[in-house]
Short mmCIF file of C-alpha atoms in Angstrom, two decimals:
data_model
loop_
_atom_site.label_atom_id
_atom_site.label_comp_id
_atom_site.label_asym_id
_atom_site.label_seq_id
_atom_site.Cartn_x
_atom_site.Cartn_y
_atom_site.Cartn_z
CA UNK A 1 66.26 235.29 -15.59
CA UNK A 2 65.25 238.69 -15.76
CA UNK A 3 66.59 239.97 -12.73
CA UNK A 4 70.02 238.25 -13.72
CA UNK A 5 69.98 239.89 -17.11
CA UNK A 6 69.19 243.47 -15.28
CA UNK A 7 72.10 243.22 -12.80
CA UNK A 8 74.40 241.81 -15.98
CA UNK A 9 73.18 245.15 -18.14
CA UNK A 10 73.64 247.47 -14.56
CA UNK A 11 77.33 246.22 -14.42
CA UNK A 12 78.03 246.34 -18.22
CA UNK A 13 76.80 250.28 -17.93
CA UNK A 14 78.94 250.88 -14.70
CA UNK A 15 82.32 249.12 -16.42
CA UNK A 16 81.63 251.26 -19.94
CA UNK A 17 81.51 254.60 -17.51
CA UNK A 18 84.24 253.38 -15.21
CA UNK A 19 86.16 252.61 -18.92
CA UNK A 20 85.39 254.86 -20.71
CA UNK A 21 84.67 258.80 -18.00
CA UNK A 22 88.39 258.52 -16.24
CA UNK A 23 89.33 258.70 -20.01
CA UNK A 24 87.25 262.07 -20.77
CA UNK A 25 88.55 263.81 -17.94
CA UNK A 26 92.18 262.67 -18.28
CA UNK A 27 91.75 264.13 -22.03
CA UNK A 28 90.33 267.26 -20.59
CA UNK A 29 93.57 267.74 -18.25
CA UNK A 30 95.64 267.05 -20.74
CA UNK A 31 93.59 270.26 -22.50
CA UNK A 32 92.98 272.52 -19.63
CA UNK A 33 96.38 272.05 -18.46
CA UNK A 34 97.98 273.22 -22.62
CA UNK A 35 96.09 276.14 -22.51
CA UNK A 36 96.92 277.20 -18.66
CA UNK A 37 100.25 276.30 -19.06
CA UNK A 38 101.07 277.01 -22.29
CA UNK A 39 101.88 273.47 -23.40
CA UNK A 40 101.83 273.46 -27.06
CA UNK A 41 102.66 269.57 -27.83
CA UNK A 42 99.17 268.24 -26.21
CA UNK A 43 97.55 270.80 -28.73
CA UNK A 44 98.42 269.09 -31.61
CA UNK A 45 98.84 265.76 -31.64
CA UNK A 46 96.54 263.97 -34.61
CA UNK A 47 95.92 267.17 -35.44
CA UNK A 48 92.34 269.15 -34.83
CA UNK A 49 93.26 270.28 -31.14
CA UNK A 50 95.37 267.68 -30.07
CA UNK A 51 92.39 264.71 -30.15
CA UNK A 52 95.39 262.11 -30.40
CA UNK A 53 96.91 263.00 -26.91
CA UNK A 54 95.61 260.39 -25.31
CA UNK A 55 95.86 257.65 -28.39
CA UNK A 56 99.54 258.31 -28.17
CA UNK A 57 99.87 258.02 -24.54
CA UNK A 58 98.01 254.47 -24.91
CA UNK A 59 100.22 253.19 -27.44
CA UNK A 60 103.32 254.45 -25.56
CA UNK A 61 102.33 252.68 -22.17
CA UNK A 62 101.37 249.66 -23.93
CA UNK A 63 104.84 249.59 -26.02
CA UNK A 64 106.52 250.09 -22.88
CA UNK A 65 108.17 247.14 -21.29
CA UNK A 66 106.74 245.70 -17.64
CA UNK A 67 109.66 244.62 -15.66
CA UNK A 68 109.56 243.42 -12.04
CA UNK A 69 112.63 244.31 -10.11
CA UNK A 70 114.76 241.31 -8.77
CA UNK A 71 114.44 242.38 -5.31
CA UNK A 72 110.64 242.86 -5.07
CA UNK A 73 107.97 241.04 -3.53
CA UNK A 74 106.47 239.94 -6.60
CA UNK A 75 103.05 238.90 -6.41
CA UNK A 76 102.58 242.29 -4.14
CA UNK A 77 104.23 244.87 -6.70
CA UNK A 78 101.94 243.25 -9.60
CA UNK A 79 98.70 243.22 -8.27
CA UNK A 80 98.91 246.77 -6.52
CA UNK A 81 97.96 248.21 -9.81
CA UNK A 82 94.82 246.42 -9.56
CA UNK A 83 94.08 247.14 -5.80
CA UNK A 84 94.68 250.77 -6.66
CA UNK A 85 91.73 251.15 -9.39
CA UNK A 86 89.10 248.29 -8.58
CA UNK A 87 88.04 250.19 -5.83
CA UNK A 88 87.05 253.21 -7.79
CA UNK A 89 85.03 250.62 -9.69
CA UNK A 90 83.35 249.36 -6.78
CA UNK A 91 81.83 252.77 -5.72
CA UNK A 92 81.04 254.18 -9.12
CA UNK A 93 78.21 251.70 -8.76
CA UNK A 94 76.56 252.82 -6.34
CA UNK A 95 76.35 256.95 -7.50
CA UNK A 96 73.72 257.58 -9.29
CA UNK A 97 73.37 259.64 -12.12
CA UNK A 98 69.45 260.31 -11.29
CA UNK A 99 67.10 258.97 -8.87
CA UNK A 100 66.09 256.08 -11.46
CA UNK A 101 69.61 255.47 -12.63
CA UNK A 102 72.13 254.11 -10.59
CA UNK A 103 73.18 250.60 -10.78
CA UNK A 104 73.36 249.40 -7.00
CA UNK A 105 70.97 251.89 -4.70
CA UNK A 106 71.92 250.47 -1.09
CA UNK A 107 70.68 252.48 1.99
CA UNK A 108 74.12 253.02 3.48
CA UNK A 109 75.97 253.84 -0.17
CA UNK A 110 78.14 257.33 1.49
CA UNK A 111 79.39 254.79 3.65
CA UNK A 112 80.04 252.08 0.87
CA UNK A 113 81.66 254.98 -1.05
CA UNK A 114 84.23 256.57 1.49
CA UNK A 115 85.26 253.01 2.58
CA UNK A 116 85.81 251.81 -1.41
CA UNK A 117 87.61 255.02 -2.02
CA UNK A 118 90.03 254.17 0.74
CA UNK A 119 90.77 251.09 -0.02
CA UNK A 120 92.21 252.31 -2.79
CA UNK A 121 95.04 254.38 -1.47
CA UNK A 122 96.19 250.53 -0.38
CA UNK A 123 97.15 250.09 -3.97
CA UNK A 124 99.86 253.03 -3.86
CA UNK A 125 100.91 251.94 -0.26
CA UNK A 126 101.40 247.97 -1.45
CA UNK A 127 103.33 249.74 -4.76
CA UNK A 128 106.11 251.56 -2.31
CA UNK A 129 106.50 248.78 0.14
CA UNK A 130 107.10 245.90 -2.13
CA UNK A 131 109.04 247.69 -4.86
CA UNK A 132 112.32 247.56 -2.68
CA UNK A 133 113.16 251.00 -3.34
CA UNK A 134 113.88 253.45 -0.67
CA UNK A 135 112.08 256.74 -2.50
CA UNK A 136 109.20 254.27 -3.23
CA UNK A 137 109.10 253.05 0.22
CA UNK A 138 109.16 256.76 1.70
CA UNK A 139 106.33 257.88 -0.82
CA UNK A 140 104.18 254.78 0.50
CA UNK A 141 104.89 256.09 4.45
CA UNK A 142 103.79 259.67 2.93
CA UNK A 143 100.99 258.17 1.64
CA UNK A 144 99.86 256.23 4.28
CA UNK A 145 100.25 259.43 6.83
CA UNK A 146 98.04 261.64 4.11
CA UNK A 147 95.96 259.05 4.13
CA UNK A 148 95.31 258.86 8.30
CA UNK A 149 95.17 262.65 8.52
CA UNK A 150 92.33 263.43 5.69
CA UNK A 151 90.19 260.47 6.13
CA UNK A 152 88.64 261.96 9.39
CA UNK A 153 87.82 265.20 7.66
CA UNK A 154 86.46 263.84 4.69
CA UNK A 155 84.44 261.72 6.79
CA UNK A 156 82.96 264.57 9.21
CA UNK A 157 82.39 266.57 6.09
CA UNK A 158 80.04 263.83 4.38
CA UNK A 159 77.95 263.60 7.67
CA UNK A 160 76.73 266.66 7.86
CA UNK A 161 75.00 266.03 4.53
CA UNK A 162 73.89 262.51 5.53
CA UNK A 163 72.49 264.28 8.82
CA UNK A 164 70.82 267.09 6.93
CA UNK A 165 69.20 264.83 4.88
CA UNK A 166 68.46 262.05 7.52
CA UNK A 167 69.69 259.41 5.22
CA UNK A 168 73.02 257.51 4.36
CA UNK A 169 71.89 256.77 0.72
CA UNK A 170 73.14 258.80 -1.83
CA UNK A 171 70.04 258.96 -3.69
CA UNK A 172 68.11 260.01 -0.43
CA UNK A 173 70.82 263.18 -0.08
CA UNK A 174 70.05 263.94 -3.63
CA UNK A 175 66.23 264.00 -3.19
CA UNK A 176 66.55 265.74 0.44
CA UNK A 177 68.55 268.73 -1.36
CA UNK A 178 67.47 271.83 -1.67
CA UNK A 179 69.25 275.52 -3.11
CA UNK A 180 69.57 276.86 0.65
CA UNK A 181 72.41 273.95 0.90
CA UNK A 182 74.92 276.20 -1.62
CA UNK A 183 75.06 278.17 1.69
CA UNK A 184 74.68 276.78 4.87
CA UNK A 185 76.68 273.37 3.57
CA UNK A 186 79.67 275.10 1.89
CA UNK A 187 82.23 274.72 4.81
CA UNK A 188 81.59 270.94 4.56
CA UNK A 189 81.65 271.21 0.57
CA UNK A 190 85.27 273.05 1.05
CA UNK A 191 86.42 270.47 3.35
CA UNK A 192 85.03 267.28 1.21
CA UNK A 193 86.21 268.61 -1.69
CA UNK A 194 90.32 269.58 -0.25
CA UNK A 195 90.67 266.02 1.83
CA UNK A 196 88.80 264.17 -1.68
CA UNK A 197 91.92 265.61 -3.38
CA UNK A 198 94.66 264.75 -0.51
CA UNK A 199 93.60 261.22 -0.35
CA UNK A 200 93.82 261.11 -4.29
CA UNK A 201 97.06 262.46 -4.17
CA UNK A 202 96.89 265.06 -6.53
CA UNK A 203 98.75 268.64 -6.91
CA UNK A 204 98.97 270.19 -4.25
CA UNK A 205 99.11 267.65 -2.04
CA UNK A 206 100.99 265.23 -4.06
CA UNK A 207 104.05 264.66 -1.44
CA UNK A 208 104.04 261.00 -2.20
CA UNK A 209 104.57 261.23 -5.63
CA UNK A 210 106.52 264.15 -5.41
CA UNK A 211 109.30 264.35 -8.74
CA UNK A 212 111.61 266.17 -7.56
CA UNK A 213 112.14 264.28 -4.04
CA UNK A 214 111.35 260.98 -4.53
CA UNK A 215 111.64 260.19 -8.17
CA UNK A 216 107.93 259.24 -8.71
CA UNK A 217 107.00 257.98 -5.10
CA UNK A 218 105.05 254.88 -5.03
CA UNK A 219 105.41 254.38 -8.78
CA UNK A 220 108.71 254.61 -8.97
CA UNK A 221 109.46 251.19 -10.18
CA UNK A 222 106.62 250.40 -12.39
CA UNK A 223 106.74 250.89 -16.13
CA UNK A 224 104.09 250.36 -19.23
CA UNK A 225 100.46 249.59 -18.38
CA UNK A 226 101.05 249.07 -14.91
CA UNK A 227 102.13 252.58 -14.37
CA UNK A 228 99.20 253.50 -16.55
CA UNK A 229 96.68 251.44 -14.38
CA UNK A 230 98.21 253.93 -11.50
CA UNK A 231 96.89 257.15 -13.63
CA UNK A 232 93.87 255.60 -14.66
CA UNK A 233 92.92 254.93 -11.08
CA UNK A 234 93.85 258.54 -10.37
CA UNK A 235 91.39 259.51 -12.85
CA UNK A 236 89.02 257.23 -11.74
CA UNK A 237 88.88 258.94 -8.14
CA UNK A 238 88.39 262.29 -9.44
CA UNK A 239 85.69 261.21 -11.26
CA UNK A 240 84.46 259.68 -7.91
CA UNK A 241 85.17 262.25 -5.68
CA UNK A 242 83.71 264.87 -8.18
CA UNK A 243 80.86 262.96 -8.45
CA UNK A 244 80.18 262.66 -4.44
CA UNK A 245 80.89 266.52 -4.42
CA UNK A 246 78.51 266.97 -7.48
CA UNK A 247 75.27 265.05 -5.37
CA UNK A 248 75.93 266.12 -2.10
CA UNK A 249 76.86 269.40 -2.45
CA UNK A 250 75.73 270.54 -5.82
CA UNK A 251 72.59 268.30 -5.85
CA UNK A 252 73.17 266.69 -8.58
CA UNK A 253 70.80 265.93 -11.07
CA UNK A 254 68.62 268.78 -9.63
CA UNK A 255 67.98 271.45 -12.08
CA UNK A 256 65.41 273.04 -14.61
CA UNK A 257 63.77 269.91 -16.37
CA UNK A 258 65.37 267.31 -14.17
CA UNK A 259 62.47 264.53 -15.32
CA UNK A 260 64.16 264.75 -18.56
CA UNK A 261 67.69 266.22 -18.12
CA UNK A 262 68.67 264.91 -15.00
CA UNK A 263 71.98 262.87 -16.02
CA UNK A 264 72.52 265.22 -18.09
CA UNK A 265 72.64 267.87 -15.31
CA UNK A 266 74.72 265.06 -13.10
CA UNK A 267 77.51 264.93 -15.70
CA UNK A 268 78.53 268.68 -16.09
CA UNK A 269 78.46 269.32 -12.43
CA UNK A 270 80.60 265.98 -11.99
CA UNK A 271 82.67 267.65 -14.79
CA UNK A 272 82.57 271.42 -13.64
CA UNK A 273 84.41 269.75 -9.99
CA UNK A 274 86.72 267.69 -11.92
CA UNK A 275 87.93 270.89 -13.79
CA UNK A 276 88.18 272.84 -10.42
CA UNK A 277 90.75 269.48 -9.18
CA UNK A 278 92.69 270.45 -12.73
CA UNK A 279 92.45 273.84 -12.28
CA UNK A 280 93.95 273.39 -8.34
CA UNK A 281 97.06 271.28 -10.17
CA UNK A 282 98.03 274.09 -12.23
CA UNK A 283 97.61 276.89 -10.19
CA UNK A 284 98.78 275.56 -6.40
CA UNK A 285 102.16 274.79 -6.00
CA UNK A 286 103.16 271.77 -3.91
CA UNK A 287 102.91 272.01 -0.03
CA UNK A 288 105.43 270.61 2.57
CA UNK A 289 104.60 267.57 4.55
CA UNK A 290 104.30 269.72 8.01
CA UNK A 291 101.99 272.09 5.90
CA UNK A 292 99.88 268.91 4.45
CA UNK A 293 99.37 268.13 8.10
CA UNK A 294 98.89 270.80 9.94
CA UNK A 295 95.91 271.88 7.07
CA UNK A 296 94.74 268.68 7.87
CA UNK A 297 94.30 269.20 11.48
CA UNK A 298 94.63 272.09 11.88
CA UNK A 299 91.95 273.55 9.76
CA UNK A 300 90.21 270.86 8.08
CA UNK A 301 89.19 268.31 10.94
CA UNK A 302 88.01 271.58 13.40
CA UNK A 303 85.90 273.30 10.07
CA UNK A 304 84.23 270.09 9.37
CA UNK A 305 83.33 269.53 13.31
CA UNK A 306 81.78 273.10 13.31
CA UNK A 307 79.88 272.21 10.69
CA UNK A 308 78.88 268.80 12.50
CA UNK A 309 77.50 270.31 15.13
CA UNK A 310 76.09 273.42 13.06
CA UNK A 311 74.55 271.28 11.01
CA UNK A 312 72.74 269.62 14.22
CA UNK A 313 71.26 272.49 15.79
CA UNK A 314 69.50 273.29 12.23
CA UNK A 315 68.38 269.84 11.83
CA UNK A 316 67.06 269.57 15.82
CA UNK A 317 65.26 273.37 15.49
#
């Protein structure tokens, strides 16, 4: 009974961060983008700066009508939603916020991470195809091509940590880092962190959901909380993805008084790389598809191999 009651109170902590974290740092775009931008509406709302933003954007989605268009394959377009943010849920389990605090610690959880985070971009592709819409359907073949030329990348790029650290568990990178890693690990860093954004999608590599091509993409279709469930997955990767940056790279809950302060030391780096994926929204603007690729392999897939095999000549001397 006990260990049933632990792995209940694990997965209750997991869904109130998962519920309640994509939330924070959608609030904080809404912020960081008003005062880069000059957007004066999301400064105000409810009053004190703006703290209603996001209350209003709830009750708008939810008041928002759900319609299914006649020609769509039904049971396909609804659940997409779902398929797009589940998987977010599914990793956040297994990143922990210290050595002692993580809800799932499983020796091969960078694996279990890049392969949940995947898995998500099946939500937006299922969204294009069965919307029958032709802008949807060529934001779900965007999506799908962003999606085969950054996975590689993003995947060379986590193993050099997992090799410098001689472990696939997340918690084993986090104990194996060290300060020398800011240096001889930032090529990997830049390329995890540029493909984590390109397989979520976001500005500037947001061809699939690009507005002024293709309507809205993927999501062109979808209306009320279903569209929401769409930007609450987004949210829910970049609070994934920041994360992953935060422990590999950043180490984490390492810091001055990390018995004590550890999580606390986890969040704001989590946060500080989640600003820096705002920050690239505002200030980038939106790259062609032949410039999306050819960064991909181009520049990203040959940095992260040097860094592969740099990375293995340290570790073997």
């Amino acid at each position: 009974m006990g260990e049933v009651l632990d792995v209940l109170l694990r997965a209750a902590l997991v869904l109130g961060a998962f519920l309640v974290l994509p939330l924070v740092i959608g609030q904080t775009e809404h912020k960081v983008m008003a005062h880069m931008q000059g957007r004066l509406g999301p400064m105000y709302a409810g009053g004190f700066h703006g703290w209603a933003q996001l209350v209003a954007d709830g009750v708008k989605f939810a008041q928002k009508e759900s319609v299914t268009p006649a020609a769509a394959d039904g049971p396909v377009f609804r659940i997409a939603p779902a398929v797009a943010l589940v998987p977010y849920l599914v990793a956040l389990s297994v990143i922990p916020l210290s050595p002692t605090l993580v809800a799932a610690d499983i020796d091969p959880a960078l694996l279990f991470v890049l392969a949940s985070s995947a898995v998500g971009v099946l939500g937006t592709l299922m969204g294009g195809w069965s919307s029958a819409n032709k802008y949807a359907l060529i934001g779900a073949l965007r999506a799908s091509a962003q999606l085969l030329a950054y996975e590689l990348p993003l995947v060379l790029a986590a193993s050099s940590f997992a090799m410098a650290a001689g472990t696939l568990s997340i918690v084993g990178i986090g104990e194996a880092w060290t300060p020398w890693w800011l240096v001889w690990q930032a090529p990997a860093a830049f390329v995890l962190f540029l493909a984590g954004v390109a397989e979520l999608q976001r500005p500037p590599f947001d061809m699939p959901v690009a507005d002024s091509e293709i309507v809205a993409g993927p999501w062109t279709e979808y209306t009320g909380l279903r569209f929401a469930l769409f930007l609450l997955a987004e949210y829910a990767g970049i609070l994934v993805i920041s994360a992953l940056v935060a422990v590999l790279y950043l180490g984490g809950w390492n810091g001055p008084w990390s018995g004590t302060f550890g999580p606390v030391w986890m969040l704001a780096k989590t946060f500080l790389v989640a600003f820096v994926v705002i920050w690239f929204r505002v200030t980038f603007p939106r790259l062609r598809e032949d410039q999306l690729q050819r960064l991909a392999w181009g520049v990203l897939v040959p940095t992260a191999l040097a860094q592969l095999a740099l990375t293995a000549v340290v570790v073997v001397l």
